[in-house]
Short mmCIF file of C-alpha atoms and ligand atoms in Angstrom, two decimals:
data_model
loop_
_atom_site.label_atom_id
_atom_site.label_comp_id
_atom_site.label_asym_id
_atom_site.label_seq_id
_atom_site.Cartn_x
_atom_site.Cartn_y
_atom_site.Cartn_z
CA UNK A 17 -26.51 3.73 53.83
CA UNK A 18 -29.82 5.18 52.74
CA UNK A 19 -30.59 6.24 49.19
CA UNK A 20 -34.24 7.27 49.14
CA UNK A 21 -36.69 9.05 46.81
CA UNK A 22 -35.60 12.42 48.13
CA UNK A 23 -31.98 11.73 47.15
CA UNK A 24 -33.07 10.42 43.75
CA UNK A 25 -35.17 13.55 43.20
CA UNK A 26 -32.22 15.77 44.12
CA UNK A 27 -30.02 13.85 41.65
CA UNK A 28 -32.54 14.41 38.85
CA UNK A 29 -32.42 18.16 39.57
CA UNK A 30 -28.62 18.08 39.59
CA UNK A 31 -28.63 16.35 36.20
CA UNK A 32 -30.96 19.04 34.79
CA UNK A 33 -28.58 21.70 36.11
CA UNK A 34 -25.41 20.24 34.58
CA UNK A 35 -27.29 19.64 31.31
CA UNK A 36 -28.08 23.38 31.26
CA UNK A 37 -24.40 24.05 31.91
CA UNK A 38 -23.54 22.15 28.73
CA UNK A 39 -23.09 18.43 29.50
CA UNK A 40 -24.61 16.41 26.65
CA UNK A 41 -23.31 12.85 26.90
CA UNK A 42 -26.35 10.74 27.88
CA UNK A 43 -24.33 8.00 29.54
CA UNK A 44 -22.48 10.51 31.68
CA UNK A 45 -25.76 12.14 32.73
CA UNK A 46 -27.20 8.71 33.51
CA UNK A 47 -24.18 7.88 35.69
CA UNK A 48 -24.60 11.11 37.69
CA UNK A 49 -28.29 10.30 38.11
CA UNK A 50 -27.48 6.77 39.30
CA UNK A 51 -24.63 7.25 41.78
CA UNK A 52 -25.59 8.26 45.35
CA UNK A 53 -23.11 11.15 45.71
CA UNK A 54 -24.30 11.90 49.26
CA UNK A 55 -22.80 8.58 50.41
CA UNK A 56 -19.33 9.74 49.30
CA UNK A 57 -19.47 12.70 51.67
CA UNK A 58 -19.68 13.12 55.43
CA UNK A 59 -23.35 12.44 56.28
CA UNK A 60 -23.74 15.70 58.22
CA UNK A 61 -23.32 17.51 54.88
CA UNK A 62 -26.13 15.65 53.18
CA UNK A 63 -27.94 18.78 52.00
CA UNK A 64 -24.82 19.90 50.07
CA UNK A 65 -24.34 16.62 48.21
CA UNK A 66 -26.54 17.55 45.27
CA UNK A 67 -25.40 21.10 44.81
CA UNK A 68 -23.05 21.58 41.88
CA UNK A 69 -20.07 22.27 44.14
CA UNK A 70 -16.86 20.61 45.29
CA UNK A 71 -16.74 19.56 48.92
CA UNK A 72 -14.08 18.66 51.52
CA UNK A 73 -13.54 14.92 52.02
CA UNK A 74 -10.74 15.05 54.63
CA UNK A 75 -6.93 14.99 54.31
CA UNK A 76 -7.18 18.54 52.85
CA UNK A 77 -8.82 17.17 49.67
CA UNK A 78 -12.14 17.58 47.88
CA UNK A 79 -14.72 15.63 45.93
CA UNK A 80 -14.88 17.51 42.60
CA UNK A 81 -17.90 19.53 41.49
CA UNK A 82 -20.37 17.25 39.60
CA UNK A 83 -20.16 19.48 36.49
CA UNK A 84 -16.37 19.11 36.47
CA UNK A 85 -16.58 15.32 36.87
CA UNK A 86 -19.07 15.17 33.99
CA UNK A 87 -17.00 17.56 31.84
CA UNK A 88 -13.75 15.63 32.28
CA UNK A 89 -15.55 12.33 31.65
CA UNK A 90 -17.12 13.68 28.46
CA UNK A 91 -13.71 14.80 27.20
CA UNK A 92 -12.37 11.25 27.58
CA UNK A 93 -14.63 10.08 24.68
CA UNK A 94 -15.15 6.77 26.47
CA UNK A 95 -15.65 3.49 24.61
CA UNK A 96 -16.98 0.57 26.66
CA UNK A 97 -13.83 -1.53 26.19
CA UNK A 98 -11.49 1.21 27.42
CA UNK A 99 -8.90 0.75 30.14
CA UNK A 100 -8.80 4.03 32.06
CA UNK A 101 -6.21 5.32 34.52
CA UNK A 102 -7.34 7.95 37.04
CA UNK A 103 -4.85 9.98 39.07
CA UNK A 104 -6.42 11.15 42.35
CA UNK A 105 -9.02 8.63 43.59
CA UNK A 106 -10.16 10.99 46.37
CA UNK A 107 -13.67 9.90 47.39
CA UNK A 108 -13.88 7.41 44.50
CA UNK A 109 -16.86 9.19 42.93
CA UNK A 110 -15.18 9.87 39.57
CA UNK A 111 -14.02 6.25 39.41
CA UNK A 112 -17.64 5.11 39.89
CA UNK A 113 -18.84 7.44 37.10
CA UNK A 114 -16.29 5.76 34.81
CA UNK A 115 -17.36 2.27 35.94
CA UNK A 116 -20.98 3.16 35.13
CA UNK A 117 -19.75 3.77 31.55
CA UNK A 118 -18.60 0.16 31.40
CA UNK A 119 -14.84 0.67 31.39
CA UNK A 120 -12.05 -0.91 33.42
CA UNK A 121 -10.78 1.62 35.98
CA UNK A 122 -7.35 1.85 37.61
CA UNK A 123 -7.04 4.68 40.13
CA UNK A 124 -4.12 5.98 42.22
CA UNK A 125 -4.35 8.04 45.42
CA UNK A 126 -1.43 9.35 47.44
CA UNK A 127 -3.32 10.10 50.68
CA UNK A 128 -3.34 6.83 52.63
CA UNK A 129 -6.57 7.57 54.52
CA UNK A 130 -8.51 8.37 51.36
CA UNK A 131 -7.11 5.30 49.61
CA UNK A 132 -8.13 3.08 52.53
CA UNK A 133 -11.58 4.61 52.76
CA UNK A 134 -12.24 4.17 49.03
CA UNK A 135 -10.96 0.59 49.14
CA UNK A 136 -13.49 -0.31 51.84
CA UNK A 137 -16.38 1.86 50.73
CA UNK A 138 -16.62 1.39 46.94
CA UNK A 139 -17.13 -2.41 47.01
CA UNK A 140 -19.94 -1.88 49.54
CA UNK A 141 -21.78 0.00 46.76
CA UNK A 142 -20.93 -2.71 44.23
CA UNK A 143 -18.14 -0.73 42.51
CA UNK A 144 -14.79 -2.43 42.07
CA UNK A 145 -12.13 -0.24 40.47
CA UNK A 146 -8.51 -1.36 40.88
CA UNK A 147 -7.19 1.00 43.55
CA UNK A 148 -3.56 1.82 44.26
CA UNK A 149 -1.79 3.84 46.95
CA UNK A 150 1.13 5.92 45.68
CA UNK A 151 2.32 8.79 43.53
CA UNK A 152 0.16 9.04 40.42
CA UNK A 153 2.88 10.92 38.54
CA UNK A 154 4.55 7.55 38.07
CA UNK A 155 1.45 5.92 36.63
CA UNK A 156 1.14 2.15 36.64
CA UNK A 157 3.78 0.77 34.25
CA UNK A 158 2.74 -2.82 34.99
CA UNK A 159 -0.79 -2.22 33.70
CA UNK A 160 0.06 0.20 30.86
CA UNK A 161 -0.76 1.14 28.17
CA UNK A 162 -4.09 2.86 28.90
CA UNK A 163 -6.70 3.99 26.40
CA UNK A 164 -7.53 7.02 28.51
CA UNK A 165 -5.88 8.85 31.42
CA UNK A 166 -7.69 11.37 33.62
CA UNK A 167 -5.92 13.57 36.15
CA UNK A 168 -8.27 14.96 38.79
CA UNK A 169 -5.83 17.36 40.49
CA UNK A 170 -4.16 20.51 39.15
CA UNK A 171 -0.90 19.44 37.48
CA UNK A 172 2.04 21.89 37.21
CA UNK A 173 3.41 19.92 34.23
CA UNK A 174 2.31 16.96 32.10
CA UNK A 175 3.99 13.93 33.71
CA UNK A 176 6.20 12.18 31.12
CA UNK A 177 5.49 8.77 32.63
CA UNK A 178 1.78 9.23 31.97
CA UNK A 179 2.34 10.27 28.35
CA UNK A 180 4.45 7.14 27.89
CA UNK A 181 1.68 5.00 29.36
CA UNK A 182 -0.99 6.35 27.00
CA UNK A 183 -1.87 4.17 23.99
CA UNK A 184 -1.46 5.60 20.50
CA UNK A 185 -4.91 6.98 19.71
CA UNK A 186 -5.53 7.46 23.44
CA UNK A 187 -6.63 10.64 25.23
CA UNK A 188 -5.35 12.26 28.42
CA UNK A 189 -7.52 14.84 30.23
CA UNK A 190 -5.45 17.05 32.50
CA UNK A 191 -6.05 20.34 34.33
CA UNK A 192 -2.74 22.08 33.74
CA UNK A 193 -1.36 25.07 35.62
CA UNK A 194 1.04 26.11 38.36
CA UNK A 195 -1.23 28.56 40.16
CA UNK A 196 -4.67 28.38 41.79
CA UNK A 197 -6.39 27.86 38.46
CA UNK A 198 -5.70 25.47 35.63
CA UNK A 199 -6.53 25.12 31.94
CA UNK A 200 -8.35 21.89 31.15
CA UNK A 201 -6.46 20.20 28.33
CA UNK A 202 -6.97 17.13 26.22
CA UNK A 203 -3.83 15.52 24.84
CA UNK A 204 -4.37 12.97 22.08
CA UNK A 205 -1.44 10.68 21.30
CA UNK A 206 -1.42 10.48 17.52
CA UNK A 207 1.87 8.59 17.15
CA UNK A 208 4.87 7.72 19.28
CA UNK A 209 5.98 11.08 20.81
CA UNK A 210 3.41 13.01 18.72
CA UNK A 211 0.52 14.69 20.43
CA UNK A 212 -2.42 16.93 19.58
CA UNK A 213 -3.49 19.31 22.35
CA UNK A 214 -6.74 21.22 22.89
CA UNK A 215 -7.81 23.65 25.62
CA UNK A 216 -11.22 23.57 27.28
CA UNK A 217 -11.42 26.51 29.67
CA UNK A 218 -10.36 27.38 33.19
CA UNK A 219 -10.94 25.23 36.28
CA UNK A 220 -9.82 25.18 39.89
CA UNK A 221 -8.42 21.99 41.44
CA UNK A 222 -6.41 21.04 44.51
CA UNK A 223 -2.78 20.56 43.41
CA UNK A 224 -1.32 17.35 42.04
CA UNK A 225 1.52 16.71 44.45
CA UNK A 226 4.78 14.91 43.91
CA UNK A 227 6.21 11.94 45.73
CA UNK A 228 5.24 12.24 49.43
CA UNK A 229 8.84 11.73 50.48
CA UNK A 230 9.81 14.91 48.59
CA UNK A 231 7.05 17.21 49.95
N1 LIG B 9 -11.46 12.17 41.72
C1 LIG B 9 -11.77 12.50 43.10
C2 LIG B 9 -13.18 12.20 43.46
O1 LIG B 9 -13.96 11.75 42.59
O2 LIG B 9 -13.51 12.38 44.64
C3 LIG B 9 -11.48 13.93 43.46
C4 LIG B 9 -10.06 14.24 43.38
S1 LIG B 9 -9.46 15.53 44.38
C5 LIG B 9 -10.02 16.96 43.52
C6 LIG B 9 -7.73 15.33 43.95
C7 LIG B 9 -7.10 14.08 44.54
O3 LIG B 9 -5.81 13.91 43.97
C8 LIG B 9 -6.93 14.16 46.05
O4 LIG B 9 -7.55 13.06 46.66
C9 LIG B 9 -5.41 14.12 46.23
O5 LIG B 9 -4.99 13.48 47.41
C10 LIG B 9 -4.98 13.37 44.98
N2 LIG B 9 -3.59 13.57 44.59
C11 LIG B 9 -2.83 14.69 44.62
N3 LIG B 9 -1.60 14.44 44.14
C12 LIG B 9 -1.56 13.11 43.82
C13 LIG B 9 -0.58 12.25 43.28
N4 LIG B 9 0.65 12.68 42.98
N5 LIG B 9 -0.90 10.95 43.07
C14 LIG B 9 -2.14 10.49 43.35
N6 LIG B 9 -3.13 11.25 43.87
C15 LIG B 9 -2.84 12.54 44.10
#
């Protein structure tokens, strides 16, 4: 697992690019500059790792575009003590960005192979999110409530279980839409069953799927 000066140089350029695209949060930019994204992808695609693009990671899934990872992370308004739930571990890259911000990360993935790969790979880089295999629509009632919830797949609806598991004052970031594109939304829980929603533009994600048994 090599992370050399060339990779570090490419990361610096990537950070400049996403800054130009509007990312301002210094800690988020620092996390992108720190994490060796090329190690989360198949090594034969090394030259693509530092382009601002999503990329296939197997099981029909993708590692999100760095700009999108940064954008969603920024919207979470992270505080260092936060407990964050991520739906869609995928490669584990987004979870590592969150860990770099000093929070506690719980992440759920429904593709067994991706879950297993992340569980082995992330600790080898020194990252230790709590990883779970299963349907993220159900959340993690045992560990709730969460300060922040991030969904990294396109959701047809806002899962009720996840709203229930959000703390009052907490924020959910969710790409919402039934078609190929989604609207990025933030949902702030201002009181029990009272929410404030904002829209943040159009994105394109792989779909958030339901329980595997019902596919
Ligand atoms: N956050 C990931 C990363 O940093 O690499 C990228 C996520 S990828 C765009 C979306 C992920 O959501 C895929 O790995 C997919 O298997 C997962 N997913 C889809 N539906 C899910 C569900 N119901 N529960 C948990 N994960 C789900």
